[in-house]
Short mmCIF file of C-alpha atoms and ligand atoms in Angstrom, two decimals:
data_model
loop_
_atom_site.label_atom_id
_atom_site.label_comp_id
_atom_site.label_asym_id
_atom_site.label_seq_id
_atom_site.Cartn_x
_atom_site.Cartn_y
_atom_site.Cartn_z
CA UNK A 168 4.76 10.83 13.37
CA UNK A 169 8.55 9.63 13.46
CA UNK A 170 7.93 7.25 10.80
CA UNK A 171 6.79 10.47 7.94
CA UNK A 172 9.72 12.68 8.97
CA UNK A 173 12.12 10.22 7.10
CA UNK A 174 9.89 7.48 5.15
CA UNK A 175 10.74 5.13 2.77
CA UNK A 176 7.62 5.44 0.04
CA UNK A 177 7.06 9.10 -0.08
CA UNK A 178 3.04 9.33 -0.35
CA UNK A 179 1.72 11.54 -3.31
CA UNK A 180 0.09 14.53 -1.40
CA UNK A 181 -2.87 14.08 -3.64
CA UNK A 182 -3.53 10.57 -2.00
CA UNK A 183 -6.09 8.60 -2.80
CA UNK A 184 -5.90 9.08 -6.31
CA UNK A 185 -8.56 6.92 -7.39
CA UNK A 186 -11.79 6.42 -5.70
CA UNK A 187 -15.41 4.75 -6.12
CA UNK A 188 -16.67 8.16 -6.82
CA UNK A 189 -13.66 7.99 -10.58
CA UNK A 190 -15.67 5.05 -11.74
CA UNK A 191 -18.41 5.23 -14.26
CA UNK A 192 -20.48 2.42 -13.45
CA UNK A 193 -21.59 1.39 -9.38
CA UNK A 194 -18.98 -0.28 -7.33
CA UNK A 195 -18.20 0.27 -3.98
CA UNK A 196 -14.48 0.12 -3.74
CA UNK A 197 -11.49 0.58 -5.99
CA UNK A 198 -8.50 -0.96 -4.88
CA UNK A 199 -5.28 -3.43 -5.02
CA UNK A 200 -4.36 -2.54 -8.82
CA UNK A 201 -2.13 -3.75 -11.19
CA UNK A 202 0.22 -0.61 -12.69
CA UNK A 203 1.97 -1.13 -16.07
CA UNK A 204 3.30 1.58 -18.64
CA UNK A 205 2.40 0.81 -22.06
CA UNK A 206 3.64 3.05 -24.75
CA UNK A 207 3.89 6.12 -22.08
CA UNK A 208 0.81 5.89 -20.71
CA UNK A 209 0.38 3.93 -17.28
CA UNK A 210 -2.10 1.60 -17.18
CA UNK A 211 -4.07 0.54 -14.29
CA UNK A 212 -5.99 -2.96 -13.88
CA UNK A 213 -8.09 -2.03 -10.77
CA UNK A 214 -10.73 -3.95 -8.32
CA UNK A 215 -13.55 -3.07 -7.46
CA UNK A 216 -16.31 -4.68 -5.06
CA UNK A 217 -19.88 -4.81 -6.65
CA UNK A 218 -22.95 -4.32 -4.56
CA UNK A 219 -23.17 -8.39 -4.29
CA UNK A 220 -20.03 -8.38 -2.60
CA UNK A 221 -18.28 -9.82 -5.59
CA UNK A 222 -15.44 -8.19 -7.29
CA UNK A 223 -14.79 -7.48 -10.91
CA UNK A 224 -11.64 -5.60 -12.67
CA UNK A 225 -11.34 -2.01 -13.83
CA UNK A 226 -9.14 -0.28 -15.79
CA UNK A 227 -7.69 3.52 -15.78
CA UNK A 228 -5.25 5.29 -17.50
CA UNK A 229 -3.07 8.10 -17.21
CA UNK A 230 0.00 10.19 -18.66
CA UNK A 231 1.40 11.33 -15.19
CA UNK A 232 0.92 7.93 -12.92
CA UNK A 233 -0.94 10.21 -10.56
CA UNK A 234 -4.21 11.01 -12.15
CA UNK A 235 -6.18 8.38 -13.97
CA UNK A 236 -9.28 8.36 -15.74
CA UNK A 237 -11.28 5.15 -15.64
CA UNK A 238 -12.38 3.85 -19.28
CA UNK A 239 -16.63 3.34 -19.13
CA UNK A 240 -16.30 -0.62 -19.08
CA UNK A 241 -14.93 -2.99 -16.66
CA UNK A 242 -11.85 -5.32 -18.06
CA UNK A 243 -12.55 -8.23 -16.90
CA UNK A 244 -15.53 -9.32 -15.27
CA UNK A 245 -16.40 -13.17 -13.95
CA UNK A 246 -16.31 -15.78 -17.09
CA UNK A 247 -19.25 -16.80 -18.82
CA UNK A 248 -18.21 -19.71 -20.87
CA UNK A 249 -16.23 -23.07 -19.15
CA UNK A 250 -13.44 -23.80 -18.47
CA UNK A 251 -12.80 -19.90 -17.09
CA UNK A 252 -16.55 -19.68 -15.37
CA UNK A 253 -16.45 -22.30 -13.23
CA UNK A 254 -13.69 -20.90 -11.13
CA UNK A 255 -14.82 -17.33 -10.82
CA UNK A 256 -18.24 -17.51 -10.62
CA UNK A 257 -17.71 -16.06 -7.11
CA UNK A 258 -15.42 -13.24 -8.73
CA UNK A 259 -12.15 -11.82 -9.97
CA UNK A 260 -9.77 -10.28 -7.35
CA UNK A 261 -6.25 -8.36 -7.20
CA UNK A 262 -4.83 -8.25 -10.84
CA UNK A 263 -0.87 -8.71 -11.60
CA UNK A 264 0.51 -7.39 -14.79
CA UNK A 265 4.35 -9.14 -16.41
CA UNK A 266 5.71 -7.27 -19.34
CA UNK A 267 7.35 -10.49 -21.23
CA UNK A 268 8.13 -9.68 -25.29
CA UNK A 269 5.70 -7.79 -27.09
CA UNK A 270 2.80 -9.21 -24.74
CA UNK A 271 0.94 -8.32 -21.46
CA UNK A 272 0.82 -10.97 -19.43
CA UNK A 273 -2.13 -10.88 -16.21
CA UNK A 274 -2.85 -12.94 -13.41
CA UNK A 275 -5.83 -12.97 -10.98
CA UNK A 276 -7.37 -14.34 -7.96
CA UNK A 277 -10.43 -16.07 -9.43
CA UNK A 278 -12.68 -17.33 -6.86
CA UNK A 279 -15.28 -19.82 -6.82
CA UNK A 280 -17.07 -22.96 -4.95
CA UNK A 281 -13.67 -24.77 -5.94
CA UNK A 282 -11.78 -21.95 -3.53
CA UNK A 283 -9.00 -19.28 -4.92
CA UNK A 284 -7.42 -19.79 -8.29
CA UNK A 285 -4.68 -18.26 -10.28
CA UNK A 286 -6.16 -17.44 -14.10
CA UNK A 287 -3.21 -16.51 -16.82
CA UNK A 288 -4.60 -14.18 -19.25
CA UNK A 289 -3.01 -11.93 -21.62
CA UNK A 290 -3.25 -8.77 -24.02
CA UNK A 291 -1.33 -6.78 -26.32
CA UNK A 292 -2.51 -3.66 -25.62
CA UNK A 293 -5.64 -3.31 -23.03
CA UNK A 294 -7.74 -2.88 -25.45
CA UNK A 295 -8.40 -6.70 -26.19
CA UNK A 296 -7.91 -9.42 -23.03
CA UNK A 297 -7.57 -13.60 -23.43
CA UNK A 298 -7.71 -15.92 -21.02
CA UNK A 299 -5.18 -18.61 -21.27
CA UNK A 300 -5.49 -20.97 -18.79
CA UNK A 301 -5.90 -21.27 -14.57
CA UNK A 302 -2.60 -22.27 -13.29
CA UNK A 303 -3.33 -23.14 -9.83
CA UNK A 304 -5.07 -25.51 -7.68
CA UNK A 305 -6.63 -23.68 -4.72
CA UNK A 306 -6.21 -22.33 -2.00
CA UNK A 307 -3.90 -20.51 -4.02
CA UNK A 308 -3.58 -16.30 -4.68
CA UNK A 309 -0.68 -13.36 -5.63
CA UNK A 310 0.59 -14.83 -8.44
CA UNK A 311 3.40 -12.78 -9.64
CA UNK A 312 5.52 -14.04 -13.28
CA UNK A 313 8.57 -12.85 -13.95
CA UNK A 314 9.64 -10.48 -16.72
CA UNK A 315 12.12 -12.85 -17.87
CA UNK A 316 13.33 -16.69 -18.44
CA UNK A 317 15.73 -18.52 -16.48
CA UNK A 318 17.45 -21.47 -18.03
CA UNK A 319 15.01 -20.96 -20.76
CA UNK A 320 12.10 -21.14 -18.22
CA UNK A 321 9.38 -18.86 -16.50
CA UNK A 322 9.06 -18.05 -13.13
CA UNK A 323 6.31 -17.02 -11.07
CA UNK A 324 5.75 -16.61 -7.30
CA UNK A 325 2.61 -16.94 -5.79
CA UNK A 326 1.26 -17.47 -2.25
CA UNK A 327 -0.34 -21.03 -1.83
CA UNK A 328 -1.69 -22.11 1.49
CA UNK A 329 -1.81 -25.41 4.13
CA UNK A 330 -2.10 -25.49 7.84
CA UNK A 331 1.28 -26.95 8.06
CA UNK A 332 3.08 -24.07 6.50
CA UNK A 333 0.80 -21.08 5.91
CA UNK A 334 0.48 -18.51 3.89
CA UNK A 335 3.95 -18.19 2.50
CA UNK A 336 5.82 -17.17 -1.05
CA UNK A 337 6.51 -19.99 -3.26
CA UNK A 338 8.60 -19.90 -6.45
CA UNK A 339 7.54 -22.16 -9.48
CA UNK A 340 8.65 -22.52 -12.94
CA UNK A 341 7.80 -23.71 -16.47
CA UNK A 342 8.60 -24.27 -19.87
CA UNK A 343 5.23 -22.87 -21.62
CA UNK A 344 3.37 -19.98 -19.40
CA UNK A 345 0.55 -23.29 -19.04
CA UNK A 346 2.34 -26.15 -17.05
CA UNK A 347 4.03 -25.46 -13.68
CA UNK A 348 6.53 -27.09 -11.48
CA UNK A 349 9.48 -27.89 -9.24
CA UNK A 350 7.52 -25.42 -6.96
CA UNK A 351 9.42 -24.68 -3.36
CA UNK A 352 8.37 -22.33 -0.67
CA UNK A 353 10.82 -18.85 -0.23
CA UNK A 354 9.31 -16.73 2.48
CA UNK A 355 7.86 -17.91 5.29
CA UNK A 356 5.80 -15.17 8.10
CA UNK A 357 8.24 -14.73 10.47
CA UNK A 358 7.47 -15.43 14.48
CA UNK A 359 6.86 -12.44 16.92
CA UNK A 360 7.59 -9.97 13.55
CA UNK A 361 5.21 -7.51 11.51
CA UNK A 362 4.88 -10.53 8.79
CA UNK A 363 4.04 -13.21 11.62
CA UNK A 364 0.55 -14.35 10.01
CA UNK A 365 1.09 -14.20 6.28
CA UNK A 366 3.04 -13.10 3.64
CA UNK A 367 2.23 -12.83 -0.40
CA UNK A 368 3.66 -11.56 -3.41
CA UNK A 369 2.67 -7.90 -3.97
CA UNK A 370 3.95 -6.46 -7.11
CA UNK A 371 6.00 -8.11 -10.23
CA UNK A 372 9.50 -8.12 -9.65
CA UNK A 373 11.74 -5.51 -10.56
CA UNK A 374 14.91 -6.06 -12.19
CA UNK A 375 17.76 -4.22 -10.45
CA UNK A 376 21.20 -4.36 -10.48
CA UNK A 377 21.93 -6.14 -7.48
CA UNK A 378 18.90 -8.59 -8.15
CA UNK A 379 15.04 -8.92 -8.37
CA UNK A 380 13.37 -6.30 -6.19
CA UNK A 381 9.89 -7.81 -4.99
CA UNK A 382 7.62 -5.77 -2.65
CA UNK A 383 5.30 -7.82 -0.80
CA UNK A 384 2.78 -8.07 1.97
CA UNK A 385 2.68 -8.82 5.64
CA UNK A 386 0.09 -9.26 7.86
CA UNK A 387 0.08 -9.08 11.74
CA UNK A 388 -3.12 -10.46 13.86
CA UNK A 389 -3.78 -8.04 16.51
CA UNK A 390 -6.47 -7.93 19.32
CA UNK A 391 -8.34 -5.43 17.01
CA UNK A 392 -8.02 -7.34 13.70
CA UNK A 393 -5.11 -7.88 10.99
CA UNK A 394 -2.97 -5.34 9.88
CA UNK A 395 -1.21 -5.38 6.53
CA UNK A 396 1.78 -4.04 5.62
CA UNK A 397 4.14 -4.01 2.71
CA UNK A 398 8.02 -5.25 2.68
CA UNK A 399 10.70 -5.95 -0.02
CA UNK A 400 12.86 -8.62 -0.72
CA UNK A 401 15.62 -9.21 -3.02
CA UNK A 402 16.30 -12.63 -5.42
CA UNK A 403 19.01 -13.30 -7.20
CA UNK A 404 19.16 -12.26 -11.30
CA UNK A 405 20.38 -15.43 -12.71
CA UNK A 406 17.78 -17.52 -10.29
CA UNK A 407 14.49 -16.27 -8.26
CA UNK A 408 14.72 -19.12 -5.79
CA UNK A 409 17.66 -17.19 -3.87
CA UNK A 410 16.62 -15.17 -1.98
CA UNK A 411 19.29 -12.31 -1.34
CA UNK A 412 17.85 -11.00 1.81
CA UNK A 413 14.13 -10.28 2.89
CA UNK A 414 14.36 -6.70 5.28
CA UNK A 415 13.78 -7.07 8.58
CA UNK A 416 11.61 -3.59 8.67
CA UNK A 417 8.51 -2.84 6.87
CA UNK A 418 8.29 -0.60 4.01
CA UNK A 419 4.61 0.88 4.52
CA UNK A 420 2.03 0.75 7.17
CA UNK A 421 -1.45 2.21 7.50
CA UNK A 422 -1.68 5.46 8.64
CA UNK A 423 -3.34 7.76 6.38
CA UNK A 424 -6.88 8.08 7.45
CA UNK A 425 -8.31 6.39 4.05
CA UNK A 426 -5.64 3.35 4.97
CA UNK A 427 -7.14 2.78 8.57
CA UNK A 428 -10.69 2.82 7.98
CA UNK A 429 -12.70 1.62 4.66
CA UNK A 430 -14.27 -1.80 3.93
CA UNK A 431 -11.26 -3.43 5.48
CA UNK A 432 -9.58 -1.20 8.20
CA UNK A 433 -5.74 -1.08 8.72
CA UNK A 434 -4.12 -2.06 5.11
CA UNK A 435 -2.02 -1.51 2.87
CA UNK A 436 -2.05 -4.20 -0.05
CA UNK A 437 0.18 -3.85 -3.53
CA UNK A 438 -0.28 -5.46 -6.34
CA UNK A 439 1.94 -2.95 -9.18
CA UNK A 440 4.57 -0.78 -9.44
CA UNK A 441 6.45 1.31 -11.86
CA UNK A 442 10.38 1.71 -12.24
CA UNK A 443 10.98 5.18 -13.47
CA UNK A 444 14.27 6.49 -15.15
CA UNK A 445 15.70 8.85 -11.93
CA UNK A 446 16.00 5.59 -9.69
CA UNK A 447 12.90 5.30 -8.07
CA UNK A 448 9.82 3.53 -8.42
CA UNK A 449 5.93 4.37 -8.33
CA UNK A 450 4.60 1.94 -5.57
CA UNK A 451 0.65 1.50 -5.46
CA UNK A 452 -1.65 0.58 -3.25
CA UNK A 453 -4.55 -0.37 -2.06
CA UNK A 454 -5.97 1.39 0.98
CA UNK A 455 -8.46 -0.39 2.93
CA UNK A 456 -9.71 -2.02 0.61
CA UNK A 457 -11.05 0.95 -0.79
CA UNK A 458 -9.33 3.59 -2.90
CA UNK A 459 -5.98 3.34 -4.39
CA UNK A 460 -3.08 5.32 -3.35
CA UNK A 461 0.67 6.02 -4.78
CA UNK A 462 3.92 6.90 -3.00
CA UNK A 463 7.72 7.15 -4.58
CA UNK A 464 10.84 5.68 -3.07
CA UNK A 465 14.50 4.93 -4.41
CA UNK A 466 15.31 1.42 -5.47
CA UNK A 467 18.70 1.98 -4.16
CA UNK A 468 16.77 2.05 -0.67
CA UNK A 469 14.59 -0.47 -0.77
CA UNK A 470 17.80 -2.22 -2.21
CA UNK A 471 19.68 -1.71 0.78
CA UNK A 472 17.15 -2.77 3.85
CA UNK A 473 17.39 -6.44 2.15
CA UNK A 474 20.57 -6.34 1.94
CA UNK A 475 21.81 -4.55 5.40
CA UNK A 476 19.36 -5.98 7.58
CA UNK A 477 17.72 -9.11 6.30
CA UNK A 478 15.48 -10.90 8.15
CA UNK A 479 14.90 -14.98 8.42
CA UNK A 480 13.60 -15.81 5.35
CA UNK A 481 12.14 -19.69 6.17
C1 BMA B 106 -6.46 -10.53 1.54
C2 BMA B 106 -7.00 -10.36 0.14
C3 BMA B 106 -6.73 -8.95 -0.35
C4 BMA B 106 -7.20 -7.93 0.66
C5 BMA B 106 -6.69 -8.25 2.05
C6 BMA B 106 -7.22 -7.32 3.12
O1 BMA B 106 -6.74 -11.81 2.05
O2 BMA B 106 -8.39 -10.60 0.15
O3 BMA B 106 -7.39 -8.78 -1.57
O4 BMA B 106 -6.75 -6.65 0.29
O5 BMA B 106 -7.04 -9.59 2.38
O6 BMA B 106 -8.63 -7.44 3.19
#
């Protein structure tokens, strides 16, 4: 296929790295994870569909970033006590992961009779996990913080929803982690494109030299059902809300057998990658909805399709 001979994300050949068949207790799938590396080992915050249809949080780790082993409990599973259990009674979905100081922090999709939630948690080292607080009305989901202050504020992007301007990346800041604000939308899908339906935040930003690197999803509505893909865009350092360039060209489509068929058929959906010291960066995904994949591409790349060839961004 044209599209291997010269890709952008080079897919590991020992694709899908993590299945339903890794995990130690019964789920169904394993998919859209968060990747982090914590004192050299990478760290995986993983979801996984229970046989109610609800989906709970895994975690893996490895030394490599290609094989993981998945610990014998779940990380996070619905709340039990208030405030937290009211809004995910219906589960916990697609995990985020923001290196800021000496602490983890983690976002969610927490979903309930209330509709999708962001929940802010946090941990120093995966071994212990706190809830802080939800930080989103509904429909909101994606939720991606920034590994840094601006003007002595965070920054977060997340994908809220309305019919008037759908699915589309927001940016949002605040002093405290807790309370949120002057909120504007980024990215909007783009007409006739490969994003036209919706796009969302995929993985955390990376810091790059020539701004914040942010891979995210698009989805296309086709006579046979959605398709999503993954793109990049670039923000500036000193301020997220400018947007550099989004690329006009996807970064990753379905086409691995395991992406095109599985509980959802035809995607594609990050949530994590990992910036390496030789200039590229571990991308993960989801595939279908049901195993986890990785692939490697150079930042300088991904760097350059913002930048060369942007597409509209609102
Ligand atoms: C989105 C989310 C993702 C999922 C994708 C494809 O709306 O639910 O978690 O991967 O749909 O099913």
């Amino acid at each position: 296929m044209a599209g291997r001979r010269n890709p952008i994300i080079n897919r590991w050949k020992g694709n899908p790295i993590l299945t339903k068949n890794d995990v130690p207790y019964p789920v169904e799938t394993v998919h859209n994870a968060a990747v982090v590396k914590h004192d050299d080992v990478y760290i995986m915050l993983f979801r996984s569909h229970r046989r109610n249809g609800r989906s709970i949080i895994g975690i893996a780790e490895s030394t490599d970033g290609f094989a993981f082993r998945v610990r014998p409990e779940p990380f996070i599973t619905p709340a039990a006590a208030e405030p937290f259990a009211a809004c995910e009674e219906y589960g916990v979905e697609d995990p985020r992961i923001c290196k800021l100081d000496d602490e983890y922090l983690v976002t969610y999709s927490a979903y309930s009779r209330q509709g999708v939630r962001i929940v802010l948690g946090h941990s120093h080292d995966f071994r212990e996990f706190e809830r802080i607080t939800v930080i989103t009305q509904a429909d909101s989901r994606n939720a991606v913080i920034f590994p840094d202050r601006f003007a002595g504020r965070y920054a977060r992007l997340d994908r809220p929803h309305s019919d008037i301007l759908p699915w589309s990346i927001w940016v949002s800041y605040s002093p405290d982690l807790i309370h949120w604000g002057d909120s504007r939308p980024l990215i909007a899908p783009c007409p006739y494109h490969w994003d036209e339906m919706k796009v969302g935040p995929g993985a955390t930003p990376i810091r790059t030299h020539k701004g914040w690197l942010s891979i995210f999803h698009g989805v296309f509505k086709t006579m046979d059902g959605a398709v999503y893909r993954l793109g990049v865009a670039l923000h500036a350092l000193d301020d997220p809300s400018e947007v550099l360039g989004v690329a006009d060209n996807w970064i990753l489509q379905p086409e691995d057998p395991w992406e095109v068929t599985g509980y959802v058929h035809n995607v594609v959906f990050c949530c994590g990658a990992v910036e390496e010291d030789d200039g590229t960066v571990k991308i993960y995904w989801g595939g279908a909805d049901t195993v986890m994949c990785v692939g490697t591409a150079y930042l300088n790349e991904l760097i350059d399709m913002c930048l060369s060839n942007p597409r509209p961004t609102l």
